CSV table of N, CA and C in Angstrom, one decimal:
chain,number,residue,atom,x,y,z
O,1116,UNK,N,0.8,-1.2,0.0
O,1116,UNK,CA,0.0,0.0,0.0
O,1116,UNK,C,0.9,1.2,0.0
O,1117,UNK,N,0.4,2.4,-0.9
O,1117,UNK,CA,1.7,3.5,-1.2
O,1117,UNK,C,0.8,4.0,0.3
O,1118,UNK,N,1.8,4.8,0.7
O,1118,UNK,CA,1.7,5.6,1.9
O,1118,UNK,C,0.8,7.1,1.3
O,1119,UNK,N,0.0,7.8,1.7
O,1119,UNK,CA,-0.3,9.5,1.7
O,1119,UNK,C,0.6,10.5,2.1
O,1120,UNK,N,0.7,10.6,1.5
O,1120,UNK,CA,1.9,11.9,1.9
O,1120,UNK,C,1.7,12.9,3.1
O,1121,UNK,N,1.9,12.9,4.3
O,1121,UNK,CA,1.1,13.3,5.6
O,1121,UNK,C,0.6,15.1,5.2
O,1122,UNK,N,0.2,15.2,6.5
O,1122,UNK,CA,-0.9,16.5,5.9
O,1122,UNK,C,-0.1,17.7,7.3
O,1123,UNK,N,0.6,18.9,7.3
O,1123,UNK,CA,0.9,19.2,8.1
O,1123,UNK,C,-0.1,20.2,8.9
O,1124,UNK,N,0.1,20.3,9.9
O,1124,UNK,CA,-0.6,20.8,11.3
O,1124,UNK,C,-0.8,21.8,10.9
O,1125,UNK,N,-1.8,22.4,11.5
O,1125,UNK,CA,-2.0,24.3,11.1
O,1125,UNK,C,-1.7,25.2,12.1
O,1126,UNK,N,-1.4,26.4,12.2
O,1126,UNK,CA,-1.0,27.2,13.3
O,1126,UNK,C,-2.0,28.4,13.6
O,1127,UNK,N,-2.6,29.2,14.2
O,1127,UNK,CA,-3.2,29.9,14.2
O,1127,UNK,C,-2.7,31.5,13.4
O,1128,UNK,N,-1.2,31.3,13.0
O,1128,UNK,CA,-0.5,32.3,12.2
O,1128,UNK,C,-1.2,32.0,10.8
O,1129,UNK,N,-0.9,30.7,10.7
O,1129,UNK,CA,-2.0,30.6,9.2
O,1129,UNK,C,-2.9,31.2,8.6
O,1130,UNK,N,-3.7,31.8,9.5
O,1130,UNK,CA,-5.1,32.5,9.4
O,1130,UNK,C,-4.6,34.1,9.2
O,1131,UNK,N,-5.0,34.9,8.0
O,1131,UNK,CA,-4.8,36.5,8.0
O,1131,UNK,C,-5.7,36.7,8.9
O,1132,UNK,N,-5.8,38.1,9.3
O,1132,UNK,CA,-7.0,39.3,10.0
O,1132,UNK,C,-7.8,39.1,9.1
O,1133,UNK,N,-7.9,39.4,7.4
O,1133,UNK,CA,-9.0,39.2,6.8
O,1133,UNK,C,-10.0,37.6,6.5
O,1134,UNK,N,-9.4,36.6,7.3
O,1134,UNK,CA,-9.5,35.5,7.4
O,1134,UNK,C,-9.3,34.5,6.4
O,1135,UNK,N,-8.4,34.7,5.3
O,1135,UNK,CA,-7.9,34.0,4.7
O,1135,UNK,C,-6.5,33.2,5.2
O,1136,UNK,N,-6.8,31.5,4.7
O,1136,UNK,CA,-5.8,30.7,5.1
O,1136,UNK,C,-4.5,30.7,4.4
O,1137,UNK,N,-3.2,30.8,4.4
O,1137,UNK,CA,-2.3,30.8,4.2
O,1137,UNK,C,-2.1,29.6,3.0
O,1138,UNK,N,-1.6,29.9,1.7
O,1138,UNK,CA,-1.7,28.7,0.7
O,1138,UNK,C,-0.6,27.2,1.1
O,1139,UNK,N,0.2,27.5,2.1
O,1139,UNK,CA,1.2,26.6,2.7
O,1139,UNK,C,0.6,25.6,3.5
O,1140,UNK,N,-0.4,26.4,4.4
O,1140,UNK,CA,-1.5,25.4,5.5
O,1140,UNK,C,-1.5,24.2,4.6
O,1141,UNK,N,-1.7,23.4,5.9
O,1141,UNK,CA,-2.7,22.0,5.5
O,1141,UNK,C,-4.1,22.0,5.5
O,1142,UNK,N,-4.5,23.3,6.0
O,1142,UNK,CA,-5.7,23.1,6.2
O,1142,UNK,C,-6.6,22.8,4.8
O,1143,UNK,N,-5.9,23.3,3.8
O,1143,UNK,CA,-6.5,22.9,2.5
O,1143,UNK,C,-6.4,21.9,1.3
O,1144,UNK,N,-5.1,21.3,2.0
O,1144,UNK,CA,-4.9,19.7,2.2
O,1144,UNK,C,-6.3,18.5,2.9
O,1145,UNK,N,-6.5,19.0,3.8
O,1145,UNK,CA,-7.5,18.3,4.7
O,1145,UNK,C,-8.8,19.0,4.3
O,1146,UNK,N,-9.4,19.7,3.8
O,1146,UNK,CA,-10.0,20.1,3.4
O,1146,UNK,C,-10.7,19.2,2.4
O,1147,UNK,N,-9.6,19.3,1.1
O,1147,UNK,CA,-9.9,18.5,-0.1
O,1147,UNK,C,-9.9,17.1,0.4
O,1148,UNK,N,-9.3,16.1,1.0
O,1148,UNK,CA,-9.1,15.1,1.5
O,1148,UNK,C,-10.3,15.1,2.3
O,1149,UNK,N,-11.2,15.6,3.0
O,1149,UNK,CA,-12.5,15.3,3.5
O,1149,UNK,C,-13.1,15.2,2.6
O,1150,UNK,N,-13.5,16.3,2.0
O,1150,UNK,CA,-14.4,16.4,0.7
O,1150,UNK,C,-14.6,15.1,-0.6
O,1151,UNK,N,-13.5,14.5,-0.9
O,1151,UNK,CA,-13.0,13.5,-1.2
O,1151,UNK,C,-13.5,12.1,-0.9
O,1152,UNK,N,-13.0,12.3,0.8
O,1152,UNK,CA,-13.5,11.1,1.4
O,1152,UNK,C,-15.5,10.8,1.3
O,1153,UNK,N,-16.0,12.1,1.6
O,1153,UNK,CA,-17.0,12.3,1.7
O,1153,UNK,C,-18.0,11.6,0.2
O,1154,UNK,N,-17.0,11.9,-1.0
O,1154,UNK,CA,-17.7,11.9,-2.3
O,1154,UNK,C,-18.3,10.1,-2.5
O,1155,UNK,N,-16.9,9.8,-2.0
O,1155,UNK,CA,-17.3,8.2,-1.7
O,1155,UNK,C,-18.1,7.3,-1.3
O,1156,UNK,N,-18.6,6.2,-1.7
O,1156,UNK,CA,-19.6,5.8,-1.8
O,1156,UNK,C,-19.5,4.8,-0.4
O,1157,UNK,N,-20.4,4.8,0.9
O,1157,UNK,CA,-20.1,4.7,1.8
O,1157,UNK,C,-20.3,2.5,2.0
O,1158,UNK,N,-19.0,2.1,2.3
O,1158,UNK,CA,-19.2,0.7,2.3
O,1158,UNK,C,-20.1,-0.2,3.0
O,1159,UNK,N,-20.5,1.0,4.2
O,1159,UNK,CA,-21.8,0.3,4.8
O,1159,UNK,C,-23.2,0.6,4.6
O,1160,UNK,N,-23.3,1.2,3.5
O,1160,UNK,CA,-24.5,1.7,2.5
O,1160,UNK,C,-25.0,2.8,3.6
O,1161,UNK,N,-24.3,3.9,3.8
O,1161,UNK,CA,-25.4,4.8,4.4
O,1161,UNK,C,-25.3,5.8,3.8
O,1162,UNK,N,-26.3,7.0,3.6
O,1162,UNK,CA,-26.3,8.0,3.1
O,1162,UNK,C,-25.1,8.9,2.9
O,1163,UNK,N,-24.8,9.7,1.9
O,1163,UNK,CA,-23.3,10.4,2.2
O,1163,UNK,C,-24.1,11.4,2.8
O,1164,UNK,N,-22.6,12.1,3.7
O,1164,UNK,CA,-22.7,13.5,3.9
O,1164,UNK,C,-23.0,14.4,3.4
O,1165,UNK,N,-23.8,15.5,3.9
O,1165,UNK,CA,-23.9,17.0,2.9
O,1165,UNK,C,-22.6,17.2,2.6
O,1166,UNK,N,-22.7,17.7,1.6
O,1166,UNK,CA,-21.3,18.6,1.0
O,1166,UNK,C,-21.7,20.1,0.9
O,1167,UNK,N,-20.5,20.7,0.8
O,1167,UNK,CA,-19.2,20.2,0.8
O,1167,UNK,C,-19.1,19.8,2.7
O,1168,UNK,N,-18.5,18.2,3.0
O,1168,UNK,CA,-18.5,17.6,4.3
O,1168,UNK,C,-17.2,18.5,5.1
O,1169,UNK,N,-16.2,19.0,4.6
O,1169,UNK,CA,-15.4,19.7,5.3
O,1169,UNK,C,-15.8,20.8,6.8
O,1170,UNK,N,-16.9,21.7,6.2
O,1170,UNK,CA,-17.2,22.5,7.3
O,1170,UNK,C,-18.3,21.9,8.2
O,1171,UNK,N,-19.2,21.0,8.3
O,1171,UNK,CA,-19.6,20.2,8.8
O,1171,UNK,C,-19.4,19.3,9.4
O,1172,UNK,N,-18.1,18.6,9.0
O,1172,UNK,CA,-16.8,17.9,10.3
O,1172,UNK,C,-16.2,19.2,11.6
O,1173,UNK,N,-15.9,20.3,10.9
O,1173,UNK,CA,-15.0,21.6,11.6
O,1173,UNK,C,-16.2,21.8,12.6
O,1174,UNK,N,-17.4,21.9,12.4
O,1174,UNK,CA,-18.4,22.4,13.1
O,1174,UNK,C,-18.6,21.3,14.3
O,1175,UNK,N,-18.8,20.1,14.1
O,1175,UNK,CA,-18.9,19.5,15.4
O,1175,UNK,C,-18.0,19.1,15.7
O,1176,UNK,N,-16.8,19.2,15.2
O,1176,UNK,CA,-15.9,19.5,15.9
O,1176,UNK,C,-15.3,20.6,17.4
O,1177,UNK,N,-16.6,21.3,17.1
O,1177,UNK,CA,-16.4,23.0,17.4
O,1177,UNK,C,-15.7,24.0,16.8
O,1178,UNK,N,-15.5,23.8,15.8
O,1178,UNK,CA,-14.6,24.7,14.8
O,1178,UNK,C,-15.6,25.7,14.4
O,1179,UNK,N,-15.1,26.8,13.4
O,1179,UNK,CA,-16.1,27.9,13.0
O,1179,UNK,C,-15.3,28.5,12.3
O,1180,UNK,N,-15.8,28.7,10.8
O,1180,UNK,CA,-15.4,29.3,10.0
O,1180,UNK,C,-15.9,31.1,9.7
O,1181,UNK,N,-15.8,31.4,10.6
O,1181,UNK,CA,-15.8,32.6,11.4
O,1181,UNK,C,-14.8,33.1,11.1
O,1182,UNK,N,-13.9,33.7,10.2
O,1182,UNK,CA,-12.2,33.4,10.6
O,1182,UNK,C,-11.7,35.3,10.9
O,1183,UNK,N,-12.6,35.7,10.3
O,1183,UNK,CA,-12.2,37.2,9.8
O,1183,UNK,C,-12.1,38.5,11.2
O,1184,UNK,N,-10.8,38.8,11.3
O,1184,UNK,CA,-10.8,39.7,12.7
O,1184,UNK,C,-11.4,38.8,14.4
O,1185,UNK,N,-10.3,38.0,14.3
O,1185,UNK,CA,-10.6,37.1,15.0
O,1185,UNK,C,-9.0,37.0,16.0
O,1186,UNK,N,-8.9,37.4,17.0
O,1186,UNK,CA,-8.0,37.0,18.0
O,1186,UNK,C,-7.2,35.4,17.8
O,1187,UNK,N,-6.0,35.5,18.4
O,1187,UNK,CA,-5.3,33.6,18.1
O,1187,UNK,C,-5.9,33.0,19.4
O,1188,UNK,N,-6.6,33.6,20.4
O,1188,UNK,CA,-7.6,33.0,21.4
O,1188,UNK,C,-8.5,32.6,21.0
O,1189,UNK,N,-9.4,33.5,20.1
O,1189,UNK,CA,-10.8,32.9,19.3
O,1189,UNK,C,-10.8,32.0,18.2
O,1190,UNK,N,-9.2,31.7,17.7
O,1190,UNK,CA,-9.1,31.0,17.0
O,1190,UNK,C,-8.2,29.5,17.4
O,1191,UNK,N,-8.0,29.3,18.4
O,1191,UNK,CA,-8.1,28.5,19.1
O,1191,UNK,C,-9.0,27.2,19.0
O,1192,UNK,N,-10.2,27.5,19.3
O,1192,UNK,CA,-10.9,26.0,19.2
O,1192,UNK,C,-11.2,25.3,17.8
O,1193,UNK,N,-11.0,26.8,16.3
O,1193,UNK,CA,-10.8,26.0,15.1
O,1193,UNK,C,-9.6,25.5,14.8
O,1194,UNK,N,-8.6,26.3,15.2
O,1194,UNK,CA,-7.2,25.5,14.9
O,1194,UNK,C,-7.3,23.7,15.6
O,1195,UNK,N,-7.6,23.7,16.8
O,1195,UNK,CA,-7.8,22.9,17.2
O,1195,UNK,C,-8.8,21.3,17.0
O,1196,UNK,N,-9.8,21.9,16.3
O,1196,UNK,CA,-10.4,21.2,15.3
O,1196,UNK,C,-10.0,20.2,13.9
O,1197,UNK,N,-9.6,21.7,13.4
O,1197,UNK,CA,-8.8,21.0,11.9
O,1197,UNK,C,-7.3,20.1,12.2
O,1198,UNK,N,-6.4,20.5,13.4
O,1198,UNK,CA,-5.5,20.1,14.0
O,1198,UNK,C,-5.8,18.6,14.4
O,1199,UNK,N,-7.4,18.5,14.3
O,1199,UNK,CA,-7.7,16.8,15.2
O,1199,UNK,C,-8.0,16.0,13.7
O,1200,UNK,N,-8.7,16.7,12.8
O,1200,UNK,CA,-9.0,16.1,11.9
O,1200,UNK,C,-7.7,15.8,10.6
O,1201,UNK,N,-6.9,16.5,10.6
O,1201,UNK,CA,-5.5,16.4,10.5
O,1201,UNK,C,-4.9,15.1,10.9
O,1202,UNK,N,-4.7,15.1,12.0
O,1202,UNK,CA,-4.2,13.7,13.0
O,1202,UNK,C,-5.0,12.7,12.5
O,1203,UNK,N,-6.4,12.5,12.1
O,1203,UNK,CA,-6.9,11.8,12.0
O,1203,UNK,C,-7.3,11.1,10.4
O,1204,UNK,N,-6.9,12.2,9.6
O,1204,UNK,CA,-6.6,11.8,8.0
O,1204,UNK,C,-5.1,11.2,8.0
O,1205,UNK,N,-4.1,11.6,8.8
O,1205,UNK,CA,-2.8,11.0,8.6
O,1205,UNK,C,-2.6,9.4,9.2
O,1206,UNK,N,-3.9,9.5,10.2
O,1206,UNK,CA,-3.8,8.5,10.8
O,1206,UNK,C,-4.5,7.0,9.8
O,1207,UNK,N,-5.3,7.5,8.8
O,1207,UNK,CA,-6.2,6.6,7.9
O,1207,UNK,C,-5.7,6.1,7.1
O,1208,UNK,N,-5.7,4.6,6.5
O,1208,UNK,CA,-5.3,4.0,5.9
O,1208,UNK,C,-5.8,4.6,4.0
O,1209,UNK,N,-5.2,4.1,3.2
O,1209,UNK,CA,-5.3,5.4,2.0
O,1209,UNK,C,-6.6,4.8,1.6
O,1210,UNK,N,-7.9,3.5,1.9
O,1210,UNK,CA,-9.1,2.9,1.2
O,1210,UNK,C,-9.8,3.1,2.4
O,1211,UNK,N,-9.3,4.3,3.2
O,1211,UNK,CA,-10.6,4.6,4.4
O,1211,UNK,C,-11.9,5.3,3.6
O,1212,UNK,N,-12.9,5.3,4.0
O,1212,UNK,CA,-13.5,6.0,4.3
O,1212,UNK,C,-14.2,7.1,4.8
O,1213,UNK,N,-15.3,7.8,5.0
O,1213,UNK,CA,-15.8,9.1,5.5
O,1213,UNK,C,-16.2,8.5,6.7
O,1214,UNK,N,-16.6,7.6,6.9
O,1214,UNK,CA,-17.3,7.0,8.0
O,1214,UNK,C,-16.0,6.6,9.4
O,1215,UNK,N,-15.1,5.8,8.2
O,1215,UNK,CA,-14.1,5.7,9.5
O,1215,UNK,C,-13.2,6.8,9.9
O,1216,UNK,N,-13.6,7.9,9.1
O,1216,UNK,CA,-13.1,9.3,9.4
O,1216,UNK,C,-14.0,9.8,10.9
O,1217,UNK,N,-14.8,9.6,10.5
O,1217,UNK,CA,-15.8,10.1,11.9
O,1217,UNK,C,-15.3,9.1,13.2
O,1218,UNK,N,-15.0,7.8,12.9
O,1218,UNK,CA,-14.9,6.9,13.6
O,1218,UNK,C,-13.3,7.5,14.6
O,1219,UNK,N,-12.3,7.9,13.6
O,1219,UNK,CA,-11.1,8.1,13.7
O,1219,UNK,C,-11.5,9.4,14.9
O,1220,UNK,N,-12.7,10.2,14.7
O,1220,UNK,CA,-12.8,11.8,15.4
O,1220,UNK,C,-13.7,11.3,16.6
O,1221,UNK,N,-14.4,10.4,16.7
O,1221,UNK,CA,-14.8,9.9,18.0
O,1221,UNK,C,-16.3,10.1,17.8
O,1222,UNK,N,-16.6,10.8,16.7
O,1222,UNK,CA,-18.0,11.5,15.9
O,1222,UNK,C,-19.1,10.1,15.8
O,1223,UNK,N,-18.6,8.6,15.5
O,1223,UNK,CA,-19.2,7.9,15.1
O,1223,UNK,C,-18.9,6.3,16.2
O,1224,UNK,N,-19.7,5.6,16.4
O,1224,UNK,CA,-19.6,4.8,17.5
O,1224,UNK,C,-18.5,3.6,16.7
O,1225,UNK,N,-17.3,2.8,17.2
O,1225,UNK,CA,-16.7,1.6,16.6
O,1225,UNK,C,-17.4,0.7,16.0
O,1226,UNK,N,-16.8,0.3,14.8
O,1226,UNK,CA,-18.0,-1.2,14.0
O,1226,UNK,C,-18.1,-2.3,14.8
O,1227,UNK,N,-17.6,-2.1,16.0
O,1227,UNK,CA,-17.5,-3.3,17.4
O,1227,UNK,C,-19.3,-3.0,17.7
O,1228,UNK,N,-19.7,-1.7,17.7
O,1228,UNK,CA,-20.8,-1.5,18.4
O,1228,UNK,C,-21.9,-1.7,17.8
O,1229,UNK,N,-21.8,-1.9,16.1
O,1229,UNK,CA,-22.5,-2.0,15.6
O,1229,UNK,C,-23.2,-3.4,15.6
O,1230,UNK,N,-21.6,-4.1,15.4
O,1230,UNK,CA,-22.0,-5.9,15.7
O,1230,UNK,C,-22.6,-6.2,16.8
O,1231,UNK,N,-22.2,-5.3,18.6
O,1231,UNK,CA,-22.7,-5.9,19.5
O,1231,UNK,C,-24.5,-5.7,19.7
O,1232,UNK,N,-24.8,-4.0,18.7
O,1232,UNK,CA,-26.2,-4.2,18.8
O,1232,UNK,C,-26.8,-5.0,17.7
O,1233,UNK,N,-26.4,-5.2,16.6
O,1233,UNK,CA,-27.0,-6.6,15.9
O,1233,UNK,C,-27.1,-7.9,16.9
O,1234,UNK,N,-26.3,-8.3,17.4
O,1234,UNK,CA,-26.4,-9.1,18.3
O,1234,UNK,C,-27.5,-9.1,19.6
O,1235,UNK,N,-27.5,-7.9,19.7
O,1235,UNK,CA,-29.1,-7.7,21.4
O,1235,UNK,C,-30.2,-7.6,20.1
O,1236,UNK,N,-30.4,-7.0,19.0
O,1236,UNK,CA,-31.7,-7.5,18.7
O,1236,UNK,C,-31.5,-8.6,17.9
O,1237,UNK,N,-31.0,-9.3,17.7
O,1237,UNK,CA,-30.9,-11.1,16.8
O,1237,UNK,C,-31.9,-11.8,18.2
O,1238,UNK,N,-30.8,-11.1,19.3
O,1238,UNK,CA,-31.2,-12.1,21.0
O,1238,UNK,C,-32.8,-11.8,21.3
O,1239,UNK,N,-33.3,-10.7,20.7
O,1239,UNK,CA,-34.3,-9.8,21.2
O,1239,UNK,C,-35.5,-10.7,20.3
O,1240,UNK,N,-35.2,-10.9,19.3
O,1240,UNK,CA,-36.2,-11.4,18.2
O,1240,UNK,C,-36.2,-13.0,18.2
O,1241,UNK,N,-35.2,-13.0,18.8
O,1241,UNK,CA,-35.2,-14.5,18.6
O,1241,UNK,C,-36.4,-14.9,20.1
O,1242,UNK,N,-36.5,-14.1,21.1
O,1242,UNK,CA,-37.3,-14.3,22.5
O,1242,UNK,C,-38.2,-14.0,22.2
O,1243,UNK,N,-38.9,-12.9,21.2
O,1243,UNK,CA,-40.0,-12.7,21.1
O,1243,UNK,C,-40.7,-13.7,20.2
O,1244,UNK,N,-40.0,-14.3,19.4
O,1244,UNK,CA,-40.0,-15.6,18.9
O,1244,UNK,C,-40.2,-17.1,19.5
O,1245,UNK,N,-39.8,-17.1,20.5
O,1245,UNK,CA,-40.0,-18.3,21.2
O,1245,UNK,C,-41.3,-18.2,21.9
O,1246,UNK,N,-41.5,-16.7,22.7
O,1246,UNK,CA,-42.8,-16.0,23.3
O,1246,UNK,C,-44.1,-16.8,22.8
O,1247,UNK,N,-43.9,-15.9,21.0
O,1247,UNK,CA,-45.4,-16.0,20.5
O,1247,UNK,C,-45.6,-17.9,20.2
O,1248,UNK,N,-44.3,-18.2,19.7
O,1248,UNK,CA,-44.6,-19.9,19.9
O,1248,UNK,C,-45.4,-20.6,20.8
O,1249,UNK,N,-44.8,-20.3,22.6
O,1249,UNK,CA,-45.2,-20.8,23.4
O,1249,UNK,C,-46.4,-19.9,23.6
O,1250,UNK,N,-47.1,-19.0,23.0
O,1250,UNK,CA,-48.7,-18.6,23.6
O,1250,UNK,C,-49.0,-19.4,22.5
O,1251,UNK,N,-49.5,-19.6,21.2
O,1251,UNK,CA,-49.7,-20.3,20.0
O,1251,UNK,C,-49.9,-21.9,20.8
O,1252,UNK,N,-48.7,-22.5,21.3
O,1252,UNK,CA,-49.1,-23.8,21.6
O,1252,UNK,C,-50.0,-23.7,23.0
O,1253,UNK,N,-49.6,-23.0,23.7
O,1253,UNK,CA,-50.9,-22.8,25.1
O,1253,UNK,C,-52.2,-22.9,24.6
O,1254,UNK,N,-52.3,-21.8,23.4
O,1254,UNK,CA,-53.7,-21.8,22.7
O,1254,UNK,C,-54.1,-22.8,22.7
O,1255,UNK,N,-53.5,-23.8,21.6
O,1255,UNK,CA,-53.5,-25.4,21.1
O,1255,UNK,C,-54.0,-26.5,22.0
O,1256,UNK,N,-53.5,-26.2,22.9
O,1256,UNK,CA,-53.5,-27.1,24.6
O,1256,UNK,C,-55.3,-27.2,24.8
């Protein structure tokens, strides 16, 4: 598997007063690379994301594209954001998906969880299953 070429960190220097990103950031690295991921057709058949998915990840993230005349305090919890979602695209294997992107941000529950709740209602239907049998044969009786 070729490697991705990593995505570097962003700084809050990055950002002008007029709120434009610096063309060096990663931020528009990761940007396109969400967007991307997002376009993808999701392996566990669920709906894609609105697009463009980039500011939509930054937002519950707590990010805010707010950027214009903005303090490096108030820009703080975006840097911080794209900074996770950063870590979290470099961290992804290159046939990830959008999903295991969320998964990677903590946005989306493990596919461990998915299996264990297939499993409580398999258990679930299979009781109510045995239930209506044994009233059916009581009937019978």
């Amino acid at each position: 598997m070729d490697a991705i070429d990593p995505i570097p960190r962003i700084e809050a220097t990055d950002i002008s007063a007029r709120g434009r990103i610096a063309s060096r950031s990663g931020w528009h690295a990761a940007e396109r690379r969400v967007n991307t991921l997002a376009l993808r057709l999701d392996p566990e058949g669920l709906p894609p994301p609105p697009q463009p998915a980039f500011p939509v990840l930054l937002k519950a993230l707590g990010g805010s594209l707010a950027l214009a005349n903005r303090s490096v305090a108030e820009l703080a919890p975006t840097v911080a954001a794209v900074n996770r979602i950063i870590e979290a695209l470099n961290a992804l294997p290159r046939d990830a998906s959008y999903a295991d992107l969320e998964r990677a941000l903590g946005l989306r529950p493990p596919r461990e969880a998915h299996d264990r709740i297939g499993d409580a209602m398999a258990r679930v239907l299979r009781t109510l299953a045995q239930r209506r049998h044994d009233a059916n044969r009581l009937r019978e009786a």
